[in-house]
Coordinates of C-alpha atoms and ligand atoms in Angstrom, one line a residue:
M1042 CA -15.0 2.2 -17.0
S1043 CA -15.1 4.2 -13.7
F1044 CA -12.3 6.6 -12.9
D1045 CA -11.3 4.5 -9.9
R1046 CA -11.1 1.3 -12.0
Q1047 CA -9.2 3.1 -14.7
L1048 CA -6.6 4.1 -12.1
F1049 CA -6.3 0.7 -10.6
E1050 CA -5.9 -1.1 -13.9
G1051 CA -3.9 1.6 -15.8
F1052 CA -1.1 1.9 -13.1
W1053 CA 1.2 -0.6 -11.5
Q1054 CA 0.2 -1.0 -7.9
L1055 CA 2.6 -1.8 -5.1
L1056 CA 1.1 -4.9 -3.3
C1057 CA 3.7 -6.0 -0.8
H1058 CA 7.3 -6.6 0.2
R1059 CA 8.8 -10.0 -0.5
N1060 CA 9.5 -10.6 3.2
E1061 CA 5.9 -10.1 4.2
L1062 CA 5.0 -13.5 2.7
P1063 CA 8.0 -15.7 3.5
V1064 CA 6.3 -19.1 3.9
Q1065 CA 4.3 -21.3 1.4
G1066 CA 0.6 -20.3 1.7
D1067 CA 1.2 -16.8 3.1
F1068 CA -1.3 -14.5 1.5
L1069 CA -2.6 -10.9 1.5
R1070 CA -6.0 -9.9 0.1
F1071 CA -6.9 -6.5 -1.3
D1072 CA -10.3 -5.0 -2.1
V1073 CA -9.8 -3.2 -5.4
P1074 CA -12.0 -1.4 -8.0
G1075 CA -13.8 -4.2 -9.9
G1076 CA -13.0 -7.0 -7.5
E1077 CA -10.3 -8.4 -5.2
V1078 CA -6.6 -9.2 -5.7
V1079 CA -4.8 -11.8 -3.7
V1080 CA -1.0 -12.3 -3.6
F1081 CA 0.3 -15.5 -2.2
N1082 CA 3.4 -17.5 -1.7
D1083 CA 3.3 -20.5 -4.1
D1084 CA 6.2 -22.7 -3.2
G1085 CA 8.5 -19.7 -2.8
E1086 CA 7.1 -17.6 -5.7
L1087 CA 4.8 -14.7 -5.1
V1088 CA 1.8 -15.0 -7.4
A1089 CA -1.0 -12.4 -7.7
F1090 CA -4.5 -13.5 -8.8
D1091 CA -8.2 -12.5 -9.0
N1092 CA -9.8 -13.9 -5.8
R1093 CA -12.5 -15.7 -7.8
C1094 CA -12.5 -19.4 -8.5
P1095 CA -12.3 -20.2 -12.2
H1096 CA -14.8 -23.0 -11.6
R1097 CA -18.0 -21.2 -10.5
G1098 CA -16.7 -18.0 -9.1
A1099 CA -16.5 -18.5 -5.4
R1100 CA -14.2 -16.2 -3.4
I1101 CA -11.2 -18.1 -2.4
Y1102 CA -9.6 -16.1 0.4
Q1103 CA -11.8 -14.3 2.9
G1104 CA -9.5 -12.6 5.4
D1105 CA -7.1 -9.8 4.9
H1106 CA -3.9 -11.8 5.5
G1107 CA -2.8 -15.1 6.9
N1108 CA -1.6 -18.6 5.7
Q1109 CA -3.9 -20.8 3.7
A1110 CA -3.5 -23.0 0.6
A1111 CA -5.0 -21.6 -2.6
T1112 CA -7.9 -24.0 -2.5
C1113 CA -11.5 -23.1 -3.2
G1114 CA -13.7 -24.1 -0.3
Y1115 CA -16.6 -25.1 -2.6
H1116 CA -15.3 -28.0 -4.7
G1117 CA -11.6 -28.0 -4.0
W1118 CA -10.0 -26.5 -7.1
T1119 CA -6.5 -25.7 -6.1
F1120 CA -3.5 -23.7 -7.5
R1121 CA -0.2 -25.2 -6.4
K1122 CA 3.3 -24.9 -7.9
G1123 CA 2.0 -23.0 -10.9
H1124 CA -0.6 -25.6 -11.8
L1125 CA -4.4 -25.9 -11.4
I1126 CA -5.5 -29.1 -9.7
I1127 CA -9.1 -30.1 -10.3
P1128 CA -10.6 -32.9 -8.2
E1129 CA -12.4 -35.6 -10.3
R1130 CA -11.0 -34.0 -13.4
E1131 CA -12.1 -37.0 -15.5
S1132 CA -15.8 -36.1 -14.8
F1133 CA -15.4 -32.9 -16.9
V1134 CA -16.1 -34.2 -20.4
N1135 CA -16.4 -32.3 -23.6
C1136 CA -16.1 -28.9 -21.9
G1137 CA -12.5 -28.0 -22.8
I1138 CA -11.5 -28.5 -19.2
E1139 CA -7.9 -28.3 -20.3
T1140 CA -8.4 -24.6 -21.1
A1141 CA -9.4 -23.8 -17.4
T1142 CA -6.8 -21.6 -15.7
W1143 CA -6.3 -19.9 -12.4
R1144 CA -6.8 -16.2 -13.0
T1145 CA -3.2 -15.0 -12.3
L1146 CA -2.3 -11.4 -12.9
P1147 CA 0.9 -9.8 -14.3
V1148 CA 3.4 -8.8 -11.7
D1149 CA 6.8 -7.1 -11.7
W1150 CA 9.4 -6.2 -9.1
C1151 CA 11.1 -3.0 -7.9
G1152 CA 13.8 -4.3 -5.6
D1153 CA 11.9 -6.6 -3.2
F1154 CA 8.6 -4.7 -3.7
L1155 CA 6.0 -6.6 -5.7
F1156 CA 3.7 -4.7 -8.1
V1157 CA 0.6 -5.9 -10.0
G1158 CA -0.2 -4.3 -13.3
I1159 CA -3.5 -5.3 -15.0
A1160 CA -3.3 -3.0 -18.1
P1161 CA -0.5 -0.5 -17.2
R1162 CA 0.0 2.5 -19.4
Q1163 CA 3.8 2.2 -19.0
P1164 CA 6.4 -0.3 -17.9
L1165 CA 6.9 -0.3 -14.1
Y1166 CA 10.3 1.5 -14.1
E1167 CA 9.0 4.2 -16.4
Q1168 CA 6.0 4.8 -14.1
L1169 CA 8.2 4.9 -11.0
G1170 CA 10.8 7.2 -12.5
K1171 CA 13.5 8.3 -10.0
V1172 CA 11.4 6.9 -7.1
A1173 CA 12.4 3.4 -8.3
T1174 CA 16.0 3.8 -6.9
L1175 CA 14.6 5.0 -3.6
L1176 CA 12.2 2.1 -3.4
E1177 CA 14.9 -0.4 -4.2
N1178 CA 17.1 1.0 -1.5
I1179 CA 14.3 0.8 1.0
S1180 CA 13.2 -2.7 -0.1
F1181 CA 16.7 -4.1 0.7
N1182 CA 16.3 -2.8 4.3
I1183 CA 13.0 -4.5 5.1
A1184 CA 12.9 -7.6 7.3
G1185 CA 9.1 -8.3 7.4
R1186 CA 5.8 -7.1 8.6
H1187 CA 5.1 -6.2 12.2
D1188 CA 1.5 -4.9 12.1
F1189 CA -1.5 -4.9 9.9
S1190 CA -4.4 -2.6 10.5
R1191 CA -7.5 -1.8 8.5
Y1192 CA -9.8 1.2 8.8
D1193 CA -12.7 2.3 6.6
F1194 CA -12.5 6.0 6.2
E1195 CA -15.9 7.6 5.7
C1196 CA -14.9 9.7 2.7
Y1197 CA -14.2 9.2 -1.0
W1198 CA -10.6 7.9 -1.4
P1199 CA -9.0 11.1 -3.0
L1200 CA -10.0 13.0 0.1
A1201 CA -8.1 10.6 2.3
V1202 CA -5.1 10.7 -0.1
E1203 CA -5.1 14.5 -0.1
N1204 CA -5.2 14.5 3.7
A1205 CA -2.1 12.2 3.7
L1206 CA -0.4 14.5 1.1
E1207 CA -0.3 17.7 3.1
P1208 CA 1.4 18.5 6.4
Y1209 CA -0.6 21.7 6.9
H1210 CA -3.1 19.9 9.1
I1211 CA -0.5 18.3 11.4
S1212 CA -0.5 20.9 14.2
M1213 CA -4.3 21.1 14.3
V1214 CA -5.2 17.4 13.9
H1215 CA -2.2 15.6 15.4
P1216 CA -0.9 17.9 18.1
S1217 CA 0.1 15.1 20.5
T1218 CA 1.2 12.5 18.0
L1219 CA 2.8 13.4 14.7
G1220 CA 2.9 17.0 15.8
T1221 CA 5.5 16.3 18.5
L1222 CA 8.1 15.8 15.8
A1223 CA 7.8 19.5 14.8
L1224 CA 8.5 18.6 11.2
E1225 CA 10.2 21.3 9.2
A1226 CA 8.9 22.5 5.8
G1227 CA 11.4 20.2 4.1
E1228 CA 11.4 19.5 0.4
N1229 CA 9.0 18.1 -2.1
V1230 CA 10.4 16.1 -4.9
F1231 CA 8.1 15.4 -7.9
D1232 CA 8.7 12.8 -10.5
G1233 CA 6.0 11.9 -13.0
K1234 CA 2.8 11.4 -11.0
N1235 CA 4.8 10.4 -7.8
S1236 CA 6.1 12.6 -5.1
V1237 CA 8.3 12.4 -2.1
W1238 CA 8.4 14.7 0.9
Y1239 CA 11.6 14.9 2.9
A1240 CA 11.1 16.7 6.2
P1241 CA 13.8 17.2 8.9
V1242 CA 12.6 16.5 12.5
G1243 CA 12.5 20.0 14.1
N1244 CA 12.1 18.9 17.7
A1245 CA 15.8 18.6 18.7
A1246 CA 15.2 16.4 21.8
V1247 CA 13.2 13.9 19.7
R1248 CA 15.8 14.0 16.8
K1249 CA 18.6 13.3 19.2
K1250 CA 16.6 10.4 20.8
L1251 CA 15.9 8.9 17.4
A1252 CA 19.6 9.3 16.3
T1253 CA 20.7 7.2 19.4
L1254 CA 18.5 4.2 18.3
K1255 CA 20.6 3.8 15.1
R1256 CA 22.9 1.2 16.8
F1257 CA 19.9 -1.3 17.2
F1258 CA 19.4 -1.5 13.4
Q1259 CA 21.4 -2.8 10.6
L1260 CA 20.7 -0.4 7.8
D1261 CA 22.5 0.5 4.6
F1262 CA 20.0 3.1 3.7
Q1263 CA 18.0 5.6 5.8
Y1264 CA 16.8 9.2 5.6
E1265 CA 17.4 10.8 9.0
G1266 CA 14.2 12.7 9.1
Y1267 CA 10.6 12.0 8.1
M1268 CA 10.1 10.8 4.6
S1269 CA 6.7 10.3 2.9
I1270 CA 6.6 8.7 -0.6
Y1271 CA 3.4 8.9 -2.6
L1272 CA 3.0 6.4 -5.4
Y1273 CA 0.2 7.5 -7.6
P1274 CA -2.7 6.7 -7.2
F1275 CA -3.4 4.7 -4.1
T1276 CA -0.2 4.1 -2.1
M1277 CA 2.0 5.9 0.5
L1278 CA 5.1 4.7 2.2
S1279 CA 6.4 6.8 5.1
S1280 CA 9.1 6.5 7.6
T1281 CA 10.9 8.3 10.4
F1282 CA 14.7 7.7 10.3
G1283 CA 14.2 4.5 8.2
Y1284 CA 13.7 2.4 11.3
S1285 CA 10.3 1.1 10.1
Y1286 CA 8.1 1.9 7.1
S1287 CA 4.3 2.4 7.1
L1288 CA 2.9 1.1 3.9
Q1289 CA -0.6 2.5 3.3
H1290 CA -3.2 1.9 0.7
F1291 CA -6.2 4.2 0.1
L1292 CA -8.4 2.1 -2.1
P1293 CA -12.0 2.7 -3.1
H1294 CA -14.3 0.8 -0.9
P1295 CA -15.9 -2.2 -2.8
A1296 CA -19.4 -1.7 -1.4
D1297 CA -19.7 2.0 -0.8
P1298 CA -18.2 4.6 -3.2
D1299 CA -18.2 7.2 -0.4
R1300 CA -15.8 5.2 1.7
T1301 CA -12.1 4.5 1.5
S1302 CA -10.8 1.0 2.2
F1303 CA -7.7 2.0 4.1
T1304 CA -5.0 -0.5 5.2
S1305 CA -1.7 0.2 6.9
R1306 CA 1.1 -2.3 7.3
L1307 CA 4.1 -1.6 9.5
L1308 CA 7.2 -3.0 7.9
S1309 CA 10.2 -3.7 10.1
T1310 CA 13.9 -3.4 9.3
P1311 CA 16.8 -5.7 10.3
A1312 CA 18.2 -5.7 13.8
S1313 CA 21.9 -5.3 14.4
S1314 CA 22.0 -8.2 16.8
P1315 CA 19.7 -10.7 18.5
A1316 CA 19.7 -8.6 21.7
A1317 CA 18.7 -5.5 19.6
Q1318 CA 15.7 -7.5 18.3
A1319 CA 13.9 -7.2 21.6
V1320 CA 14.5 -3.5 21.8
I1321 CA 13.2 -3.1 18.3
G1322 CA 10.1 -5.2 19.1
T1323 CA 9.1 -2.7 21.8
F1324 CA 10.0 0.2 19.5
L1325 CA 7.7 -1.2 16.7
D1326 CA 4.9 -1.9 19.2
S1327 CA 4.9 1.7 20.2
T1328 CA 5.3 2.9 16.6
A1329 CA 2.2 0.8 15.6
Q1330 CA 0.3 2.3 18.5
V1331 CA 1.1 5.9 17.6
N1332 CA 0.4 5.2 13.9
R1333 CA -3.1 3.8 14.8
K1334 CA -3.8 7.0 16.8
V1335 CA -2.6 9.2 13.9
F1336 CA -5.0 7.3 11.5
D1337 CA -7.9 7.7 14.0
E1338 CA -7.2 11.4 14.0
D1339 CA -7.0 11.5 10.2
H1340 CA -10.2 9.6 9.9
A1341 CA -12.1 11.8 12.4
I1342 CA -11.3 14.8 10.1
C1343 CA -11.7 13.0 6.7
R1344 CA -15.2 12.0 7.6
T1345 CA -16.1 15.7 7.8
M1346 CA -15.3 16.0 4.0
P1347 CA -18.4 15.5 1.8
R1348 CA -17.7 13.8 -1.5
D1349 CA -18.4 17.0 -3.4
S1350 CA -15.6 18.7 -1.6
W1351 CA -13.2 16.8 -4.0
S1352 CA -12.8 17.5 -7.6
T1353 CA -9.9 17.5 -10.1
E1354 CA -10.0 21.3 -10.3
P1355 CA -6.9 23.1 -8.9
L1356 CA -7.2 24.2 -5.3
R1357 CA -8.7 27.7 -5.0
F1358 CA -6.3 28.6 -2.1
P1359 CA -3.3 26.4 -2.2
S1360 CA -0.7 26.9 0.6
A1361 CA 3.0 26.0 -0.1
S1362 CA 2.5 22.9 2.1
E1363 CA -0.3 21.7 -0.2
A1364 CA 1.9 21.5 -3.2
K1365 CA 1.5 17.7 -3.4
I1366 CA -2.3 18.1 -3.6
V1367 CA -1.9 20.5 -6.5
H1368 CA 0.3 17.9 -8.2
F1369 CA -2.1 15.1 -7.4
R1370 CA -5.0 16.9 -9.0
A1371 CA -3.0 17.7 -12.1
S1372 CA -2.2 14.0 -12.3
C1373 CA -5.9 13.1 -12.1
R1374 CA -6.7 15.6 -14.8
D1375 CA -4.0 14.1 -17.0
V1376 CA -5.6 10.6 -16.6
L1377 CA -9.0 12.0 -17.5
R1378 CA -7.8 13.9 -20.5
Ligands
LIG1660 S1 -16.5 -22.8 -7.2 FE1 -14.5 -23.1 -6.7 S2 -14.2 -25.3 -6.9 FE2 -16.2 -24.9 -7.5
LIG1661 FE1 -2.7 13.4 9.1

């Protein structure tokens, strides 16, 4: 089994927040090593499954997200309310049709975050360690999804992850976007293979402005700075002041091993009042715009990284701000041991 597939199947993967799929038929589709995973709202319950029809293997969902019944477009096999519905079922004779099942996958919850685990090495909460409490707290402060964007990064996925793991490049690559926060060195917290970076906003004017926005939100948890959570191996969740969360996946591209299938979703938090909702909407629109610019900047630099610039070897010249990369590579070596 390839390294990428070993990572996908051997670890719990955060798929989505409960409030991203509030309505029957809401779905999200992910390209993953070895296939595709779909999560959809089946009459109020979130179900994850392999996006291949159990009849003759057609792909059921095509888009990245939307609302659509779990019905195969070829002959109409349908999954609904936990059951497989087969048109003209009586015509399937002597073939054990009663054993046909929709290919659902094991899921588990951390707060309101849904994870899929195909053959996980550990139970979810063991894998998450102390990050679990942080994720739970965040999850209870998320109202829904405001934005979905997809970019293919022209580099092997660990290079895109390592880019996201170090702030050393910010002043060079993001001078007019992320750089304007003037993030301080902050603190890295490591737990198992996961890591969290807490960085105070160094730009006093920006920090003050961000602090004044607090009244528009109804939060019972926030980190008043920039926080970036890395969930080994493919997922990042980052936030400034806890007003919104950027949920990012860096997955191996299904057709091209030298590309990263990168998606970013902007998750919103609850408003303090209906009037505040309009203010938050404008705030989220501009956050989404800035995030897209940051990802473009990251992509422009990641595409200069040839695949052989990544290995599981320790960095030859690690700076203090690259400590999370050192940790990431050690985690990869541990998996390959
Ligand atoms: S392939 Fe899906 S119903 Fe036939
Ligand atoms: Fe970056």
